[in-house]
Amino acid sequence: MAIMKISAGERKLEIPGRAVFADGPGGLAKIKINSASSSAEIFLHGAHVTHFQRKDEPPLLFLSQKSRFAEDQAIRGGIPVILPWFGAREGQPAHGFARTRTWEVKEIVPLPDGSTRLRFRLPDCAGAGFPPFTADYIVTVGDVLELQLVVSNASSDRELVFENCLHTYFAVGDISAVFITGLKGVSYRDKVENFAEKTETGDAVKIVSETDRVYQDTSGPVEIHDAALRRKIRVEKSGSASTVVWNPWIAKAREMADFGDEEYKTMVCVESGNVGKNKITLAPGKSATLTVKLSRAAL
Ligand code: BG6
């Protein structure tokens, strides 16, 4: 089993008792973070947040019991960083290369309010026909979980056209009692019906079958009402014009080797980014920042 190496420079960033490196499954290195009010785990593989939990509460994020942990595979659950393309691309892995590359840890900063801020950088952004670019991912673990993905076009003469998405898997108590608000009146592409263009008419989205929707031109907050866990998760974002809602439901869950047959009942993805018609075009030297804040309140 390959053990992912942590460099001496990265090792120096550890803050004992607050942010320490550990070996994860499959030999993949992770950082375990303890803040005053919460805990989190982030793998260097994909800069993948797999866990966030406020003290004395159930985890906010879903992580599949069947997830693979291997250098050439994406982790199933948590927050995959989707970049520089979303979905399928001919001759390339789905959802871009960022989620299966090893990111470097550049900073771990204890903040005065008891939270911890970590900065990751994707070391090698070349490939798949894109001009050179840089990607920094800043994760702040505190009372809430804040994520910031900054992409800069490092080319001197080419536009960078890309998609991004923080493909967040939320843990829910019982999908049949979940409803999602904040999308009324928003148009979406329904991937379950061959990308048919539709408009959300209801006050709330209920998940009652396979759901795979790319909501477009929407930057407002989305809330996941979870009666079983008696909580409401709030997804606030900026620099994001798309929201994706995904649940594989029964048949697709069975087809997925890295997802339990029954796990569709305890998760829903509400993803924030810029995909499809909302893809981003950056002139040489320009940057784009996607920020997502995840919080929760009792119901
Ligand atoms: C969602 C897509 O964002 O991710 C779905 O809209 C896709 O179409 C899902 O099935 C999971 O993708 P993957 O590549 O992680 O299996």
Short mmCIF file of C-alpha atoms and ligand atoms in Angstrom, two decimals:
data_model
loop_
_atom_site.label_atom_id
_atom_site.label_comp_id
_atom_site.label_asym_id
_atom_site.label_seq_id
_atom_site.Cartn_x
_atom_site.Cartn_y
_atom_site.Cartn_z
CA MET A 1 0.00 0.00 0.00
CA ALA A 2 1.42 3.40 -1.01
CA ILE A 3 1.81 5.74 1.93
CA MET A 4 1.27 9.31 0.89
CA LYS A 5 4.26 11.38 1.97
CA ILE A 6 3.93 14.50 4.06
CA SER A 7 6.82 16.87 3.38
CA ALA A 8 9.02 18.23 6.17
CA GLY A 9 7.65 21.71 5.42
CA GLU A 10 4.08 20.50 5.78
CA ARG A 11 4.90 18.64 8.97
CA LYS A 12 6.15 21.91 10.52
CA LEU A 13 2.69 23.43 10.08
CA GLU A 14 1.13 21.07 12.62
CA ILE A 15 -0.41 22.65 15.71
CA PRO A 16 -0.42 19.99 18.45
CA GLY A 17 -3.90 19.39 19.82
CA ARG A 18 -5.46 21.49 17.08
CA ALA A 19 -4.36 20.34 13.63
CA VAL A 20 -2.27 17.18 13.24
CA PHE A 21 -1.43 14.82 10.38
CA ALA A 22 -2.60 11.21 10.53
CA ASP A 23 -2.55 8.17 8.24
CA GLY A 24 -5.94 7.58 6.68
CA PRO A 25 -7.23 4.45 4.95
CA GLY A 26 -5.42 3.39 1.78
CA GLY A 27 -2.24 5.10 3.02
CA LEU A 28 -3.75 8.52 2.26
CA ALA A 29 -2.63 11.29 4.62
CA LYS A 30 -5.21 13.42 6.36
CA ILE A 31 -5.29 16.31 8.80
CA LYS A 32 -7.41 16.03 11.93
CA ILE A 33 -8.62 19.40 13.17
CA ASN A 34 -10.08 20.25 16.54
CA SER A 35 -11.55 23.67 17.04
CA ALA A 36 -13.21 24.97 20.20
CA SER A 37 -16.64 23.99 18.90
CA SER A 38 -16.09 21.37 16.19
CA SER A 39 -13.87 18.76 14.58
CA ALA A 40 -12.99 18.02 10.96
CA GLU A 41 -10.85 15.79 8.78
CA ILE A 42 -9.32 16.76 5.46
CA PHE A 43 -7.43 14.42 3.14
CA LEU A 44 -4.54 15.83 1.08
CA HIS A 45 -5.88 13.60 -1.72
CA GLY A 46 -8.28 15.99 -3.43
CA ALA A 47 -8.07 18.47 -0.49
CA HIS A 48 -11.13 16.50 0.44
CA VAL A 49 -13.03 17.44 3.61
CA THR A 50 -14.51 14.12 4.72
CA HIS A 51 -15.79 15.11 8.14
CA PHE A 52 -17.16 18.14 9.97
CA GLN A 53 -19.03 17.87 13.21
CA ARG A 54 -20.02 20.33 15.86
CA LYS A 55 -19.43 19.08 19.38
CA ASP A 56 -22.40 17.07 20.73
CA GLU A 57 -24.16 16.96 17.36
CA PRO A 58 -24.31 14.40 14.54
CA PRO A 59 -21.82 14.88 11.64
CA LEU A 60 -22.84 17.47 9.05
CA LEU A 61 -21.29 15.55 6.15
CA PHE A 62 -22.10 12.11 4.77
CA LEU A 63 -19.21 9.74 4.01
CA SER A 64 -20.01 6.40 2.39
CA GLN A 65 -19.09 3.25 4.31
CA LYS A 66 -18.05 1.89 0.92
CA SER A 67 -15.88 4.79 -0.17
CA ARG A 68 -12.65 3.87 -1.86
CA PHE A 69 -9.49 5.42 -0.50
CA ALA A 70 -6.87 5.18 -3.24
CA GLU A 71 -4.71 7.65 -5.15
CA ASP A 72 -6.54 7.12 -8.44
CA GLN A 73 -10.08 7.20 -7.00
CA ALA A 74 -12.32 9.96 -5.69
CA ILE A 75 -13.55 9.67 -2.12
CA ARG A 76 -17.34 9.08 -2.00
CA GLY A 77 -18.83 11.62 0.38
CA GLY A 78 -17.64 14.72 2.20
CA ILE A 79 -16.77 17.57 -0.14
CA PRO A 80 -15.13 16.61 -3.43
CA VAL A 81 -13.51 19.65 -5.09
CA ILE A 82 -14.70 19.57 -8.70
CA LEU A 83 -12.33 21.46 -11.01
CA PRO A 84 -11.70 22.37 -13.85
CA TRP A 85 -14.74 20.67 -15.38
CA PHE A 86 -18.00 19.29 -14.01
CA GLY A 87 -19.52 16.00 -15.17
CA ALA A 88 -18.38 13.92 -18.09
CA ARG A 89 -15.62 14.98 -20.51
CA GLU A 90 -14.51 12.85 -23.39
CA GLY A 91 -11.40 10.82 -22.70
CA GLN A 92 -11.08 12.29 -19.19
CA PRO A 93 -12.21 11.33 -15.70
CA ALA A 94 -15.61 12.69 -14.62
CA HIS A 95 -15.66 15.90 -12.57
CA GLY A 96 -12.11 17.06 -13.34
CA PHE A 97 -8.69 16.11 -12.05
CA ALA A 98 -8.54 18.15 -8.82
CA ARG A 99 -10.37 15.56 -6.73
CA THR A 100 -7.83 12.83 -7.44
CA ARG A 101 -4.61 14.82 -7.15
CA THR A 102 -2.59 15.39 -4.00
CA TRP A 103 -2.85 18.98 -2.81
CA GLU A 104 -0.09 20.64 -0.80
CA VAL A 105 -0.74 22.10 2.63
CA LYS A 106 0.56 25.67 2.61
CA GLU A 107 -0.74 27.19 5.85
CA ILE A 108 -2.46 26.21 9.07
CA VAL A 109 -3.47 29.28 11.04
CA PRO A 110 -5.12 29.35 14.47
CA LEU A 111 -7.61 32.23 14.51
CA PRO A 112 -8.44 34.25 17.64
CA ASP A 113 -12.05 33.04 17.71
CA GLY A 114 -10.89 29.43 18.21
CA SER A 115 -11.32 28.37 14.60
CA THR A 116 -8.52 27.02 12.38
CA ARG A 117 -7.84 28.08 8.82
CA LEU A 118 -5.99 25.80 6.39
CA ARG A 119 -4.80 26.63 2.90
CA PHE A 120 -4.18 23.97 0.27
CA ARG A 121 -2.73 24.40 -3.20
CA LEU A 122 -3.10 22.15 -6.21
CA PRO A 123 0.55 21.82 -7.25
CA ASP A 124 0.11 20.77 -10.84
CA CYS A 125 -2.75 22.36 -12.72
CA ALA A 126 -1.55 21.44 -16.16
CA GLY A 127 -3.44 18.99 -18.30
CA ALA A 128 -6.51 18.23 -20.37
CA GLY A 129 -5.94 21.21 -22.67
CA PHE A 130 -6.29 23.94 -20.04
CA PRO A 131 -3.87 26.87 -19.91
CA PRO A 132 -1.75 27.01 -16.74
CA PHE A 133 -3.69 28.10 -13.68
CA THR A 134 -3.39 28.06 -9.90
CA ALA A 135 -5.95 26.77 -7.42
CA ASP A 136 -5.96 27.56 -3.70
CA TYR A 137 -8.49 26.07 -1.32
CA ILE A 138 -8.98 27.71 2.04
CA VAL A 139 -10.94 25.76 4.64
CA THR A 140 -11.92 27.37 7.95
CA VAL A 141 -13.07 24.99 10.67
CA GLY A 142 -14.99 26.68 13.47
CA ASP A 143 -18.55 27.02 14.60
CA VAL A 144 -19.39 26.87 10.90
CA LEU A 145 -17.44 25.37 8.00
CA GLU A 146 -16.25 27.89 5.45
CA LEU A 147 -14.73 26.92 2.10
CA GLN A 148 -13.08 29.15 -0.44
CA LEU A 149 -11.73 28.06 -3.81
CA VAL A 150 -9.60 30.63 -5.61
CA VAL A 151 -8.65 29.94 -9.22
CA SER A 152 -6.27 32.22 -11.12
CA ASN A 153 -5.38 32.20 -14.78
CA ALA A 154 -1.57 31.99 -14.84
CA SER A 155 -1.34 32.21 -18.61
CA SER A 156 -0.13 35.44 -20.22
CA ASP A 157 -2.12 35.07 -23.42
CA ARG A 158 -4.96 32.53 -23.10
CA GLU A 159 -8.40 32.73 -21.55
CA LEU A 160 -9.16 30.13 -18.90
CA VAL A 161 -12.64 28.66 -19.33
CA PHE A 162 -13.53 26.31 -16.48
CA GLU A 163 -16.22 24.91 -14.18
CA ASN A 164 -15.97 24.48 -10.42
CA CYS A 165 -18.15 22.90 -7.79
CA LEU A 166 -17.94 22.05 -4.09
CA HIS A 167 -19.85 18.79 -4.38
CA THR A 168 -21.05 18.63 -0.79
CA TYR A 169 -22.64 15.43 0.57
CA PHE A 170 -24.81 16.26 3.59
CA ALA A 171 -25.82 13.69 6.18
CA VAL A 172 -29.58 13.55 6.74
CA GLY A 173 -31.62 11.42 9.15
CA ASP A 174 -34.23 10.19 6.68
CA ILE A 175 -34.46 11.43 3.09
CA SER A 176 -38.23 10.88 3.02
CA ALA A 177 -38.63 13.67 5.59
CA VAL A 178 -36.21 16.11 3.97
CA PHE A 179 -37.13 19.19 1.98
CA ILE A 180 -34.90 21.75 0.34
CA THR A 181 -35.80 25.43 0.03
CA GLY A 182 -34.28 28.39 -1.78
CA LEU A 183 -34.73 27.23 -5.37
CA LYS A 184 -38.29 28.33 -6.17
CA GLY A 185 -38.55 29.96 -9.59
CA VAL A 186 -35.04 28.84 -10.61
CA SER A 187 -34.55 27.13 -13.97
CA TYR A 188 -32.66 23.87 -14.07
CA ARG A 189 -31.37 21.15 -16.33
CA ASP A 190 -32.81 17.79 -15.35
CA LYS A 191 -30.05 15.24 -15.95
CA VAL A 192 -32.44 12.38 -15.17
CA GLU A 193 -34.52 13.48 -18.17
CA ASN A 194 -31.72 13.99 -20.66
CA PHE A 195 -30.92 17.54 -19.52
CA ALA A 196 -34.50 18.80 -20.13
CA GLU A 197 -34.82 22.48 -19.19
CA LYS A 198 -37.39 23.02 -16.43
CA THR A 199 -38.30 25.57 -13.77
CA GLU A 200 -38.70 24.84 -10.09
CA THR A 201 -42.25 25.74 -9.21
CA GLY A 202 -42.66 24.36 -5.69
CA ASP A 203 -41.72 26.12 -2.47
CA ALA A 204 -39.55 23.12 -1.60
CA VAL A 205 -37.78 20.27 -3.39
CA LYS A 206 -38.58 16.79 -2.06
CA ILE A 207 -36.44 13.81 -3.01
CA VAL A 208 -38.74 10.95 -4.01
CA SER A 209 -36.79 9.36 -6.88
CA GLU A 210 -33.42 9.70 -8.59
CA THR A 211 -32.68 13.43 -8.56
CA ASP A 212 -29.90 15.07 -10.56
CA ARG A 213 -30.54 18.73 -11.28
CA VAL A 214 -28.30 21.61 -12.24
CA TYR A 215 -30.02 24.82 -11.10
CA GLN A 216 -28.77 27.80 -13.10
CA ASP A 217 -28.29 31.51 -12.47
CA THR A 218 -28.94 31.17 -8.76
CA SER A 219 -26.73 32.65 -6.06
CA GLY A 220 -29.10 32.65 -3.08
CA PRO A 221 -28.83 30.49 0.04
CA VAL A 222 -30.32 26.99 0.11
CA GLU A 223 -31.64 25.25 3.22
CA ILE A 224 -32.01 21.53 3.90
CA HIS A 225 -34.78 20.88 6.40
CA ASP A 226 -34.17 17.57 8.12
CA ALA A 227 -37.06 16.61 10.39
CA ALA A 228 -35.45 13.35 11.55
CA LEU A 229 -32.28 15.02 12.82
CA ARG A 230 -34.30 18.08 13.84
CA ARG A 231 -31.95 20.46 12.11
CA LYS A 232 -31.81 22.85 9.22
CA ILE A 233 -28.58 23.07 7.25
CA ARG A 234 -27.93 26.38 5.54
CA VAL A 235 -25.70 26.66 2.45
CA GLU A 236 -24.66 30.28 1.80
CA LYS A 237 -22.47 31.09 -1.12
CA SER A 238 -20.84 33.81 -3.17
CA GLY A 239 -19.10 33.61 -6.53
CA SER A 240 -21.46 30.77 -7.42
CA ALA A 241 -24.22 30.88 -10.02
CA SER A 242 -25.15 27.16 -10.00
CA THR A 243 -26.57 24.81 -7.39
CA VAL A 244 -26.67 21.07 -8.07
CA VAL A 245 -29.01 18.75 -6.17
CA TRP A 246 -28.23 15.05 -6.40
CA ASN A 247 -29.45 11.82 -4.84
CA PRO A 248 -28.84 8.55 -6.73
CA TRP A 249 -31.90 6.80 -5.24
CA ILE A 250 -32.37 3.02 -5.31
CA ALA A 251 -31.25 1.67 -8.69
CA LYS A 252 -28.22 3.93 -9.12
CA ALA A 253 -27.14 3.30 -5.52
CA ARG A 254 -27.05 -0.42 -6.34
CA GLU A 255 -24.97 0.22 -9.46
CA MET A 256 -22.34 2.25 -7.62
CA ALA A 257 -19.57 0.04 -6.23
CA ASP A 258 -18.44 2.69 -3.76
CA PHE A 259 -21.86 3.49 -2.29
CA GLY A 260 -24.05 1.33 -0.02
CA ASP A 261 -27.40 0.11 -1.35
CA GLU A 262 -29.30 1.84 1.45
CA GLU A 263 -27.15 4.95 1.81
CA TYR A 264 -29.32 7.07 -0.47
CA LYS A 265 -31.67 7.35 2.54
CA THR A 266 -29.16 9.22 4.65
CA MET A 267 -27.56 11.71 2.24
CA VAL A 268 -28.28 14.47 -0.19
CA CYS A 269 -25.83 16.49 -2.26
CA VAL A 270 -26.40 20.23 -2.48
CA GLU A 271 -23.47 21.48 -4.51
CA SER A 272 -22.34 25.08 -5.04
CA GLY A 273 -20.37 26.16 -8.07
CA ASN A 274 -20.41 27.40 -11.62
CA VAL A 275 -21.26 24.74 -14.17
CA GLY A 276 -22.77 24.37 -17.63
CA LYS A 277 -23.94 27.75 -18.92
CA ASN A 278 -22.55 29.33 -15.72
CA LYS A 279 -18.98 28.24 -16.48
CA ILE A 280 -16.35 30.91 -15.81
CA THR A 281 -14.12 32.67 -18.34
CA LEU A 282 -11.02 34.32 -16.88
CA ALA A 283 -8.76 36.66 -18.81
CA PRO A 284 -4.98 36.16 -18.35
CA GLY A 285 -3.92 37.14 -14.82
CA LYS A 286 -7.48 37.25 -13.43
CA SER A 287 -8.91 35.26 -10.51
CA ALA A 288 -12.31 33.92 -9.45
CA THR A 289 -13.30 33.06 -5.89
CA LEU A 290 -16.04 30.62 -4.90
CA THR A 291 -17.03 30.86 -1.23
CA VAL A 292 -19.41 28.53 0.61
CA LYS A 293 -20.46 28.75 4.26
CA LEU A 294 -22.16 25.77 5.88
CA SER A 295 -24.05 26.26 9.11
CA ARG A 296 -26.95 24.62 10.85
CA ALA A 297 -29.70 25.50 13.29
CA ALA A 298 -32.06 23.38 15.39
CA LEU A 299 -35.55 22.82 13.96
C1 BG6 B 1 -23.39 14.94 -9.47
C2 BG6 B 1 -23.79 14.81 -10.91
O1 BG6 B 1 -22.91 16.21 -9.24
O2 BG6 B 1 -22.39 13.98 -9.18
C3 BG6 B 1 -24.29 13.40 -11.15
O3 BG6 B 1 -24.77 15.78 -11.26
C4 BG6 B 1 -23.24 12.39 -10.76
O4 BG6 B 1 -24.64 13.25 -12.52
C5 BG6 B 1 -22.82 12.65 -9.31
O5 BG6 B 1 -23.75 11.09 -10.89
C6 BG6 B 1 -21.72 11.73 -8.82
O6 BG6 B 1 -20.63 11.77 -9.69
P1 BG6 B 1 -19.39 10.84 -9.47
O7 BG6 B 1 -18.46 11.07 -10.63
O8 BG6 B 1 -18.76 11.25 -8.16
O9 BG6 B 1 -19.91 9.42 -9.40
#
